[in-house]
Coordinates of N, CA and C in Angstrom, one line a residue:
Chain A
Q501 N 104.5 22.4 276.1 CA 106.0 22.1 276.0 C 106.5 22.1 274.6
A502 N 107.6 22.8 274.4 CA 108.2 23.1 273.2 C 108.4 21.8 272.4
V503 N 108.3 21.7 271.2 CA 108.5 20.4 270.4 C 110.0 20.2 270.6
V504 N 110.8 21.0 270.4 CA 112.4 21.0 270.3 C 113.0 21.7 271.5
T505 N 113.7 21.3 272.2 CA 114.5 22.1 273.3 C 116.0 21.9 273.2
Q506 N 116.6 22.9 273.5 CA 118.2 23.0 273.5 C 118.5 23.6 274.8
P507 N 119.8 23.2 275.1 CA 120.3 24.0 276.4 C 120.7 25.4 276.1
S508 N 120.6 26.2 276.9 CA 120.8 27.7 276.4 C 122.2 28.0 276.3
S509 N 123.1 27.4 277.1 CA 124.5 27.6 276.8 C 125.2 26.5 277.3
L510 N 126.5 26.5 276.6 CA 127.7 25.5 276.9 C 128.9 26.2 276.7
S511 N 129.8 25.9 277.5 CA 131.2 26.1 277.5 C 132.2 25.1 277.3
A512 N 133.1 25.2 276.7 CA 134.1 24.2 276.5 C 135.4 25.0 276.0
S513 N 136.6 24.1 276.2 CA 138.0 24.6 276.2 C 138.5 24.5 274.6
P514 N 139.3 25.2 274.2 CA 140.0 25.0 272.9 C 140.5 23.7 272.8
G515 N 140.2 22.9 271.7 CA 140.9 21.6 271.5 C 140.0 20.4 271.9
A516 N 139.1 20.9 272.9 CA 138.1 19.8 273.4 C 136.9 19.6 272.5
S517 N 136.0 18.8 272.7 CA 134.8 18.4 272.0 C 133.7 18.9 272.9
A518 N 132.7 19.4 272.1 CA 131.3 19.8 272.4 C 130.1 19.2 271.9
S519 N 129.4 18.5 272.9 CA 128.3 17.9 272.3 C 126.9 18.8 272.8
L520 N 126.2 19.1 271.5 CA 125.0 20.0 271.6 C 123.8 19.0 271.4
T521 N 122.9 19.3 272.3 CA 121.7 18.6 272.3 C 120.4 19.1 271.7
C522 N 119.8 18.4 271.2 CA 118.4 18.9 270.6 C 117.3 17.8 270.9
T523 N 116.8 18.2 271.9 CA 115.9 17.0 272.8 C 114.2 17.3 272.2
L524 N 113.7 16.3 271.5 CA 112.4 16.2 271.1 C 111.6 16.0 272.2
R525 N 110.3 16.8 272.1 CA 109.3 16.4 272.9 C 108.9 14.9 273.1
S526 N 108.6 14.5 274.3 CA 107.9 13.1 274.4 C 106.7 12.9 273.4
G527 N 107.0 11.8 272.6 CA 105.7 11.5 271.7 C 106.2 11.9 270.3
V528 N 107.3 12.7 270.2 CA 108.0 13.1 268.9 C 109.2 12.3 268.7
N529 N 109.0 11.2 268.2 CA 110.3 10.1 267.9 C 111.5 10.6 267.1
V530 N 112.5 10.9 267.8 CA 113.7 11.5 267.1 C 114.1 10.6 265.8
G531 N 113.9 9.4 265.9 CA 114.3 8.4 264.9 C 113.8 8.8 263.5
S532 N 112.5 9.4 263.5 CA 111.8 9.7 262.2 C 112.1 10.7 261.8
Y533 N 113.0 11.6 262.2 CA 113.2 13.0 261.9 C 114.8 13.4 261.3
N534 N 114.5 14.2 260.2 CA 115.9 14.8 259.8 C 116.2 16.0 260.8
I535 N 117.2 15.9 261.3 CA 117.5 17.2 262.1 C 118.6 18.1 261.3
Y536 N 118.3 19.2 261.2 CA 119.3 20.1 260.6 C 119.9 21.0 261.8
W537 N 121.0 21.3 261.5 CA 121.9 22.1 262.4 C 122.4 23.2 261.7
F538 N 122.2 24.4 262.4 CA 122.6 25.7 262.0 C 123.5 26.3 262.8
Q539 N 124.5 27.1 262.3 CA 125.4 28.1 263.1 C 125.1 29.5 262.8
Q540 N 125.0 30.2 263.8 CA 125.1 31.7 263.7 C 126.0 32.6 264.2
K541 N 126.6 33.4 263.8 CA 127.6 34.4 264.4 C 126.8 35.8 264.5
P542 N 127.2 36.5 265.4 CA 126.5 37.9 265.7 C 126.6 38.6 264.1
G543 N 125.5 39.2 263.9 CA 125.3 40.1 262.8 C 125.0 39.3 261.3
S544 N 125.1 38.0 261.4 CA 125.0 37.2 260.3 C 123.7 36.4 260.2
P545 N 123.3 36.0 259.0 CA 122.1 35.0 259.1 C 122.6 33.6 259.3
P546 N 121.9 32.6 260.1 CA 122.2 31.4 260.3 C 123.0 30.6 258.9
Q547 N 123.7 29.7 259.2 CA 124.3 29.2 258.1 C 124.0 27.5 258.3
C548 N 123.8 26.8 257.3 CA 123.5 25.5 257.4 C 124.6 24.6 257.7
L549 N 124.8 23.7 258.7 CA 126.1 23.0 258.8 C 125.8 21.7 258.3
L550 N 124.8 20.8 258.7 CA 124.6 19.5 258.4 C 123.1 19.1 258.6
R551 N 123.0 18.0 258.1 CA 121.6 17.3 258.1 C 121.8 15.8 258.6
Y552 N 121.1 15.4 259.7 CA 121.3 14.1 260.1 C 120.1 13.4 260.3
K553 N 119.9 12.0 259.7 CA 118.9 11.4 259.9 C 119.3 9.8 260.6
S554 N 120.5 9.5 259.9 CA 121.1 8.4 260.5 C 122.4 8.1 259.8
D555 N 123.4 7.3 260.2 CA 124.7 7.2 259.8 C 124.6 7.1 258.1
S556 N 123.3 6.5 257.6 CA 123.4 6.2 256.3 C 122.6 7.3 255.5
D557 N 122.3 8.3 256.2 CA 121.4 9.3 255.6 C 121.8 10.5 256.3
K558 N 122.7 11.2 255.7 CA 123.3 12.5 256.3 C 123.8 13.3 255.3
R559 N 124.0 14.8 255.6 CA 124.7 15.6 254.6 C 125.4 16.6 255.4
Q560 N 126.6 17.0 254.9 CA 127.4 17.7 255.3 C 127.4 19.0 254.4
G561 N 127.3 20.2 255.1 CA 127.3 21.3 254.4 C 128.8 21.5 253.7
S562 N 128.6 22.3 252.3 CA 129.8 22.7 251.6 C 130.7 23.3 252.4
G563 N 131.8 22.9 252.5 CA 132.9 23.6 253.3 C 132.9 23.5 254.9
V564 N 132.1 22.8 255.1 CA 131.9 22.6 256.7 C 132.8 21.4 257.2
P565 N 133.8 21.9 258.0 CA 134.8 20.9 258.6 C 134.3 19.5 259.1
S566 N 135.0 18.7 258.7 CA 134.6 17.0 259.2 C 134.5 17.0 260.8
R567 N 135.2 18.0 261.4 CA 135.0 17.9 263.0 C 133.5 18.4 263.4
F568 N 132.6 18.7 262.5 CA 131.3 18.8 263.0 C 130.6 17.7 262.4
S569 N 130.0 17.1 263.4 CA 129.3 15.6 262.9 C 127.9 15.5 263.6
G570 N 126.9 14.8 263.0 CA 125.7 14.8 263.7 C 125.6 13.2 264.2
S571 N 124.5 13.1 265.1 CA 124.3 11.8 265.4 C 122.8 12.0 266.5
K572 N 122.6 10.8 266.8 CA 121.3 10.7 267.5 C 121.4 9.8 268.8
D573 N 120.9 10.3 269.9 CA 120.6 9.5 271.1 C 119.1 9.0 271.4
A574 N 118.9 7.8 270.9 CA 117.5 7.2 270.9 C 116.9 7.5 272.3
S575 N 117.9 6.8 273.2 CA 117.3 6.8 274.6 C 117.1 8.0 275.3
A576 N 117.5 9.2 274.8 CA 117.3 10.4 275.1 C 116.2 11.4 274.4
N577 N 116.1 10.8 273.2 CA 115.1 11.2 272.1 C 115.7 12.5 271.6
A578 N 117.1 12.5 271.4 CA 117.7 13.7 271.1 C 118.7 13.8 269.7
G579 N 118.7 14.7 269.2 CA 119.8 14.8 268.0 C 120.9 15.6 268.8
I580 N 122.0 15.0 268.1 CA 123.3 15.8 268.8 C 124.3 16.3 267.5
L581 N 124.7 17.5 267.9 CA 125.7 18.0 267.0 C 127.1 17.8 268.0
L582 N 128.1 17.2 267.3 CA 129.3 17.0 267.9 C 130.3 17.8 267.3
I583 N 131.1 18.8 268.1 CA 132.1 19.6 267.3 C 133.4 19.1 268.0
S584 N 134.3 18.7 267.3 CA 135.5 18.1 267.9 C 136.9 19.0 267.6
G585 N 137.7 19.1 268.4 CA 138.9 19.9 268.2 C 138.3 21.4 268.2
L586 N 137.8 21.9 269.2 CA 137.2 23.1 269.3 C 138.2 24.2 268.9
Q587 N 137.5 25.2 268.1 CA 138.6 26.5 267.8 C 137.7 27.6 268.2
S588 N 138.6 28.8 268.6 CA 137.8 30.0 268.9 C 136.8 30.4 267.7
E589 N 136.9 30.1 266.7 CA 136.0 30.5 265.8 C 134.6 29.8 265.7
D590 N 134.6 28.6 266.5 CA 133.5 28.0 266.7 C 132.3 28.6 267.7
E591 N 133.0 29.4 268.3 CA 132.2 30.4 269.3 C 130.9 31.1 268.6
A592 N 129.6 30.5 268.8 CA 128.6 31.0 268.0 C 127.4 30.7 268.8
D593 N 126.2 30.7 268.3 CA 124.8 30.1 268.6 C 124.5 29.1 267.5
Y594 N 124.0 28.1 268.1 CA 123.8 26.9 267.3 C 122.4 26.5 267.6
Y595 N 121.6 26.5 266.2 CA 120.3 25.9 266.4 C 120.0 24.7 265.5
C596 N 119.1 23.8 266.3 CA 118.6 22.7 265.4 C 117.0 22.9 265.0
M597 N 116.7 22.2 263.8 CA 115.4 22.4 263.2 C 114.9 21.0 262.7
I598 N 113.6 20.9 262.9 CA 113.1 19.7 262.2 C 111.6 20.3 261.5
W599 N 111.2 19.2 260.9 CA 109.9 19.4 260.1 C 108.9 18.5 261.0
H600 N 107.9 19.3 261.4 CA 107.0 18.8 262.4 C 105.6 19.4 262.1
N601 N 104.5 18.5 261.8 CA 103.3 19.1 261.6 C 103.1 20.2 260.5
S602 N 103.8 20.0 259.6 CA 103.7 20.7 258.1 C 104.3 22.2 258.7
A603 N 105.3 22.2 259.4 CA 106.0 23.4 259.9 C 107.6 23.1 260.1
W604 N 108.3 24.0 259.7 CA 109.6 24.0 260.3 C 109.8 24.7 261.6
V605 N 110.3 23.8 262.5 CA 110.4 24.2 264.0 C 112.0 24.1 264.3
F606 N 112.3 25.5 264.8 CA 113.6 25.7 265.5 C 113.7 25.4 266.9
G607 N 114.7 25.1 267.3 CA 114.9 24.8 268.9 C 115.4 26.3 269.2
G608 N 115.5 26.7 270.6 CA 115.8 27.7 271.1 C 117.3 28.3 271.0
G609 N 118.0 27.3 270.6 CA 119.5 27.6 270.3 C 120.4 27.4 271.6
T610 N 121.7 27.2 271.5 CA 122.7 26.8 272.3 C 123.8 28.0 272.1
K611 N 124.1 28.7 273.0 CA 125.2 29.6 272.8 C 126.5 28.9 273.2
L612 N 127.4 28.6 272.4 CA 128.8 28.0 272.7 C 129.8 28.8 273.0
T613 N 130.2 28.8 274.1 CA 131.4 29.5 274.3 C 132.7 28.9 274.2
V614 N 133.8 29.0 273.7 CA 135.1 28.6 273.7 C 135.9 29.4 274.4
L615 N 136.5 28.7 275.7 CA 137.3 29.4 276.7 C 138.3 28.6 277.1
Chain B
Q1493 N 127.6 34.0 241.9 CA 127.2 33.1 242.9 C 125.8 33.2 243.3
V1494 N 125.2 32.1 243.9 CA 123.9 32.0 244.3 C 123.9 33.0 245.4
Q1495 N 122.8 33.9 245.3 CA 122.7 35.1 246.2 C 121.2 35.5 246.5
L1496 N 120.8 35.9 247.6 CA 119.5 36.5 247.9 C 119.8 37.8 248.5
V1497 N 119.1 38.9 247.9 CA 119.3 40.2 248.3 C 118.2 40.9 248.7
Q1498 N 118.0 41.1 249.9 CA 116.6 41.7 250.6 C 116.5 43.3 250.5
S1499 N 115.4 43.8 250.7 CA 115.1 45.1 250.7 C 115.6 45.6 252.0
G1500 N 115.9 47.1 252.1 CA 116.3 47.8 253.3 C 115.4 47.8 254.4
A1501 N 116.1 48.2 255.6 CA 115.3 48.4 257.1 C 113.9 49.2 256.5
E1502 N 112.9 48.7 257.5 CA 111.7 49.4 257.6 C 111.5 49.7 259.1
V1503 N 110.7 51.1 259.1 CA 110.0 51.3 260.3 C 108.6 51.7 260.1
K1504 N 107.8 50.9 260.9 CA 106.3 50.8 261.0 C 105.8 51.2 262.1
K1505 N 104.5 51.9 262.2 CA 103.7 52.0 263.1 C 102.7 50.8 263.4
P1506 N 102.3 50.6 264.7 CA 101.5 49.5 264.9 C 100.1 49.6 264.1
G1507 N 99.8 48.5 263.6 CA 98.7 48.4 262.8 C 98.8 48.4 261.4
A1508 N 100.0 48.7 261.0 CA 100.4 49.0 259.4 C 100.9 47.7 259.0
S1509 N 101.2 47.7 257.5 CA 101.8 46.5 257.0 C 103.1 46.8 256.4
V1510 N 104.0 45.6 256.3 CA 105.3 45.8 255.7 C 105.3 44.7 254.6
K1511 N 106.3 45.1 253.7 CA 106.4 44.2 252.5 C 107.9 44.1 252.2
V1512 N 108.5 42.9 252.4 CA 110.0 42.8 252.3 C 110.1 42.0 251.0
S1513 N 111.1 42.4 250.1 CA 111.5 41.8 249.1 C 112.7 40.9 249.2
C1514 N 113.1 40.0 248.2 CA 114.1 39.0 248.4 C 114.5 38.7 246.9
K1515 N 115.5 39.2 246.3 CA 115.8 39.1 245.0 C 117.0 38.0 245.0
A1516 N 116.5 37.0 244.0 CA 117.3 35.8 243.8 C 118.4 36.0 242.4
S1517 N 119.4 35.5 242.6 CA 120.5 35.7 241.5 C 121.4 34.4 241.4
G1518 N 121.9 34.2 240.4 CA 123.0 32.9 240.4 C 122.3 31.5 240.4
Y1519 N 121.1 31.6 240.2 CA 120.2 30.1 239.9 C 119.0 30.4 239.4
S1520 N 118.2 29.2 238.9 CA 117.1 29.5 238.4 C 116.1 29.7 239.5
F1521 N 115.2 30.9 239.4 CA 114.5 31.2 240.6 C 113.2 30.2 241.0
T1522 N 112.8 29.7 239.8 CA 111.7 28.7 240.0 C 112.0 27.3 240.4
D1523 N 113.2 26.8 240.5 CA 113.9 25.6 240.8 C 114.0 25.3 242.4
Y1524 N 113.9 26.3 243.1 CA 113.9 26.1 244.8 C 112.7 27.0 245.4
D1525 N 112.4 26.4 246.4 CA 111.4 27.0 247.2 C 112.1 28.2 247.9
I1526 N 111.4 29.2 248.3 CA 111.8 30.3 249.4 C 111.0 30.4 250.7
N1527 N 111.9 30.3 251.8 CA 111.3 30.4 253.1 C 111.3 31.6 253.6
W1528 N 110.6 32.0 254.5 CA 110.7 33.4 255.5 C 111.1 32.9 256.8
V1529 N 111.8 33.4 257.7 CA 112.2 33.1 258.9 C 112.4 34.6 259.7
R1530 N 111.9 34.6 260.7 CA 112.4 35.7 261.5 C 113.1 35.7 262.8
Q1531 N 113.8 36.7 263.3 CA 114.5 36.6 264.4 C 114.3 37.7 265.1
A1532 N 113.6 37.6 266.4 CA 113.4 39.1 267.3 C 114.8 39.1 267.9
P1533 N 115.1 40.4 268.5 CA 116.3 40.6 269.1 C 116.4 39.7 270.3
G1534 N 117.8 39.1 270.2 CA 118.2 38.2 271.3 C 117.6 36.8 271.5
Q1535 N 116.7 36.5 270.1 CA 115.7 35.3 270.2 C 116.3 34.5 269.2
G1536 N 115.8 33.0 269.2 CA 116.2 32.3 268.1 C 115.2 32.6 266.8
P1537 N 115.8 31.9 265.8 CA 114.9 32.0 264.4 C 113.4 31.2 264.8
E1538 N 112.5 32.0 264.1 CA 111.2 31.5 263.9 C 110.7 31.4 262.5
W1539 N 110.2 30.3 262.3 CA 109.8 30.0 260.6 C 108.3 30.7 260.6
M1540 N 108.3 31.4 259.3 CA 106.8 32.0 259.0 C 106.2 31.2 257.8
G1541 N 107.0 30.6 256.9 CA 106.2 30.2 255.8 C 107.1 29.9 254.8
W1542 N 106.6 29.0 253.7 CA 107.4 28.8 252.5 C 106.5 29.1 251.1
M1543 N 107.3 29.3 250.0 CA 106.6 29.5 248.8 C 107.3 28.9 247.8
N1544 N 106.7 28.2 246.8 CA 107.2 27.6 245.6 C 107.0 28.5 244.4
P1545 N 108.2 29.2 244.2 CA 108.1 30.1 243.1 C 107.5 29.6 241.6
D1546 N 107.6 28.5 241.3 CA 107.3 27.9 240.2 C 105.6 28.0 240.1
S1547 N 105.1 27.3 241.1 CA 103.8 27.0 241.2 C 103.0 28.3 242.0
G1548 N 103.6 28.9 242.7 CA 103.0 29.9 243.9 C 102.4 29.1 244.9
D1549 N 102.6 27.8 244.9 CA 102.0 27.3 246.3 C 102.7 27.9 247.6
T1550 N 101.9 28.0 248.5 CA 102.6 28.4 249.9 C 101.9 27.6 251.0
G1551 N 102.8 28.0 252.1 CA 102.4 27.2 253.3 C 103.0 28.2 254.5
Y1552 N 101.9 28.4 255.4 CA 102.4 29.3 256.4 C 102.4 28.7 258.0
A1553 N 103.3 29.2 258.7 CA 103.1 28.8 260.1 C 101.7 29.0 260.9
Q1554 N 101.2 28.4 261.7 CA 99.8 28.7 262.0 C 99.9 30.0 262.9
K1555 N 100.8 30.2 263.5 CA 101.0 31.5 264.3 C 100.6 32.9 263.2
F1556 N 101.0 32.7 262.0 CA 100.9 33.9 261.1 C 100.0 33.7 260.1
Q1557 N 99.2 32.5 260.1 CA 97.9 32.4 259.4 C 97.0 33.6 259.2
G1558 N 96.7 34.0 257.9 CA 95.9 35.2 258.1 C 96.6 36.7 258.1
R1559 N 97.8 36.7 258.5 CA 98.4 37.8 258.8 C 99.7 38.0 257.9
V1560 N 100.2 37.1 257.2 CA 101.4 36.9 256.4 C 100.9 36.5 254.9
T1561 N 101.5 37.2 253.8 CA 101.4 36.5 252.6 C 102.6 36.6 251.8
L1562 N 102.9 35.5 251.3 CA 103.9 35.4 250.5 C 103.6 35.4 248.8
T1563 N 104.5 36.1 248.1 CA 104.2 36.2 246.7 C 105.6 36.2 246.0
R1564 N 105.3 36.2 244.5 CA 106.6 36.4 243.9 C 106.4 36.9 242.4
D1565 N 107.4 37.4 241.9 CA 107.3 38.0 240.5 C 108.5 37.2 240.0
T1566 N 108.0 36.2 239.1 CA 109.0 35.3 238.5 C 110.0 36.2 237.3
S1567 N 109.2 37.0 236.7 CA 109.9 37.8 235.7 C 111.2 38.6 236.1
I1568 N 111.2 38.8 237.5 CA 112.4 39.6 238.1 C 112.9 38.7 239.1
G1569 N 112.7 37.6 239.4 CA 113.2 36.5 240.3 C 113.3 37.1 241.6
T1570 N 111.8 37.5 242.0 CA 112.1 38.2 243.4 C 110.8 37.5 244.2
A1571 N 110.9 37.2 245.4 CA 110.1 36.8 246.4 C 109.7 38.0 247.3
Y1572 N 108.4 38.1 247.7 CA 108.0 38.9 248.8 C 107.2 38.4 250.1
M1573 N 107.5 39.0 251.1 CA 106.9 38.5 252.3 C 106.2 40.1 252.8
E1574 N 104.7 39.8 252.9 CA 104.0 40.9 253.4 C 103.4 40.5 254.8
L1575 N 103.6 41.2 256.0 CA 103.1 41.1 257.2 C 102.0 42.3 257.5
S1576 N 100.7 42.0 257.9 CA 100.0 43.1 258.1 C 99.6 43.2 259.8
S1577 N 98.8 44.2 260.2 CA 98.5 44.2 261.4 C 99.7 44.2 262.3
L1578 N 100.7 45.0 262.2 CA 102.0 45.0 262.9 C 101.7 45.3 264.4
R1579 N 102.6 44.6 265.2 CA 102.6 45.2 266.6 C 104.0 45.1 266.9
S1580 N 104.2 45.6 268.2 CA 105.6 45.9 268.7 C 106.5 44.6 268.6
E1581 N 105.6 43.4 268.9 CA 106.2 42.2 269.0 C 106.8 41.6 267.8
D1582 N 106.4 42.2 266.6 CA 107.0 42.0 265.1 C 108.2 42.6 265.0
T1583 N 108.8 43.3 265.7 CA 110.1 43.8 265.6 C 111.1 42.8 265.6
A1584 N 111.5 42.7 264.5 CA 112.6 41.6 264.3 C 113.3 41.5 263.0
V1585 N 114.4 40.8 262.8 CA 114.9 40.8 261.5 C 114.3 39.7 260.7
Y1586 N 113.9 39.9 259.4 CA 113.3 39.0 258.6 C 114.3 38.7 257.7
Y1587 N 114.4 37.1 257.3 CA 115.2 36.5 256.5 C 114.4 35.7 255.4
C1588 N 114.8 35.8 254.2 CA 114.5 34.7 253.2 C 115.5 33.8 253.1
A1589 N 115.3 32.6 252.8 CA 116.3 31.7 252.6 C 115.7 30.6 251.5
R1590 N 116.8 30.0 250.5 CA 116.5 29.0 249.6 C 116.6 27.7 250.0
N1591 N 115.7 26.9 249.6 CA 115.9 25.4 249.7 C 115.0 24.6 248.7
P1592 N 115.9 23.4 248.7 CA 115.0 22.6 247.7 C 113.7 22.2 248.3
S1593 N 112.8 21.8 247.5 CA 111.4 21.5 248.1 C 111.5 20.2 248.9
H1594 N 110.7 20.4 249.9 CA 110.5 19.4 251.0 C 111.9 19.0 251.8
S1595 N 112.8 20.1 251.6 CA 114.0 20.0 252.5 C 114.1 21.1 253.4
G1596 N 114.9 20.9 254.4 CA 115.4 22.1 255.3 C 116.6 22.5 255.3
W1597 N 117.2 22.4 253.9 CA 118.5 22.8 253.6 C 118.4 24.2 253.3
F1598 N 118.4 25.2 254.3 CA 118.1 26.5 254.0 C 119.6 26.9 253.6
D1599 N 119.6 27.4 252.2 CA 121.2 27.8 252.0 C 121.0 28.5 250.4
P1600 N 121.2 29.6 250.1 CA 121.9 30.7 251.1 C 120.7 31.4 251.8
W1601 N 120.9 32.2 252.7 CA 120.0 33.1 253.4 C 120.3 34.6 252.8
G1602 N 119.2 35.3 252.8 CA 119.3 36.9 252.5 C 120.1 37.4 253.7
Q1603 N 120.5 38.7 253.5 CA 121.3 39.3 254.6 C 120.5 39.8 255.7
G1604 N 119.0 39.5 255.5 CA 118.2 40.0 256.7 C 117.7 41.6 256.6
T1605 N 116.4 41.7 256.8 CA 115.7 43.1 256.8 C 115.3 43.4 258.2
L1606 N 115.7 44.3 258.9 CA 115.2 44.9 260.2 C 114.0 45.6 260.1
V1607 N 112.8 45.0 260.6 CA 111.5 45.6 260.7 C 111.4 46.1 262.1
T1608 N 111.3 47.6 262.2 CA 111.1 48.0 263.6 C 109.4 48.6 263.6
V1609 N 108.7 48.0 264.6 CA 107.4 48.4 264.8 C 107.3 49.3 266.1
S1610 N 107.1 50.7 265.9 CA 107.2 51.5 267.1 C 106.2 52.7 266.6
S1611 N 105.7 53.3 267.7 CA 104.6 54.4 267.6 C 105.6 55.5 267.8

């Protein structure tokens, strides 16, 4: 079982909110981890959006709008990227990443469609 | 501005090696780690390893141990990734990315280098 799992796709309407999940394998406690979120558009490298560990320990990327925010759902053992007020330009692939067993591990990514 | 510029696309035969360069500018090269990440067509990113340009210390993903070597030339602010024993599954875009030590804040990334392995 992969250490980090993301749903492969998600669709949402302009102006709505989208909640992208990054679920950690059982036994890998989300509370202990910094979750990094990246956005990737076709033909470009990923861009770092934000880091979230807790409400008191987080960082927003330079120039990243505040409508992108991070959180965790301990009951689901998951990190969450919330995008509010969806815009067409938010259509992209989103990846989470954690440091686990001395390696950076990416999730498989979620393709967000805004329609 | 802070920038990482990678070398151009490569086409290699199975069994060969490839060496990709990543030239840093706009900051002190030895103040940040360099990571290497690859992305196969239609797939997500896959981390390969990190290097501290100051000390030369490296760490590699288990999958690539013994096949990847990360080096640097501090005199010209350039990092290198060499991957040996290439196979078709190594066809991917290879990226370098800067990060503070012990942080996953990969920013910026290089533009990517497409490596195609084909007979």
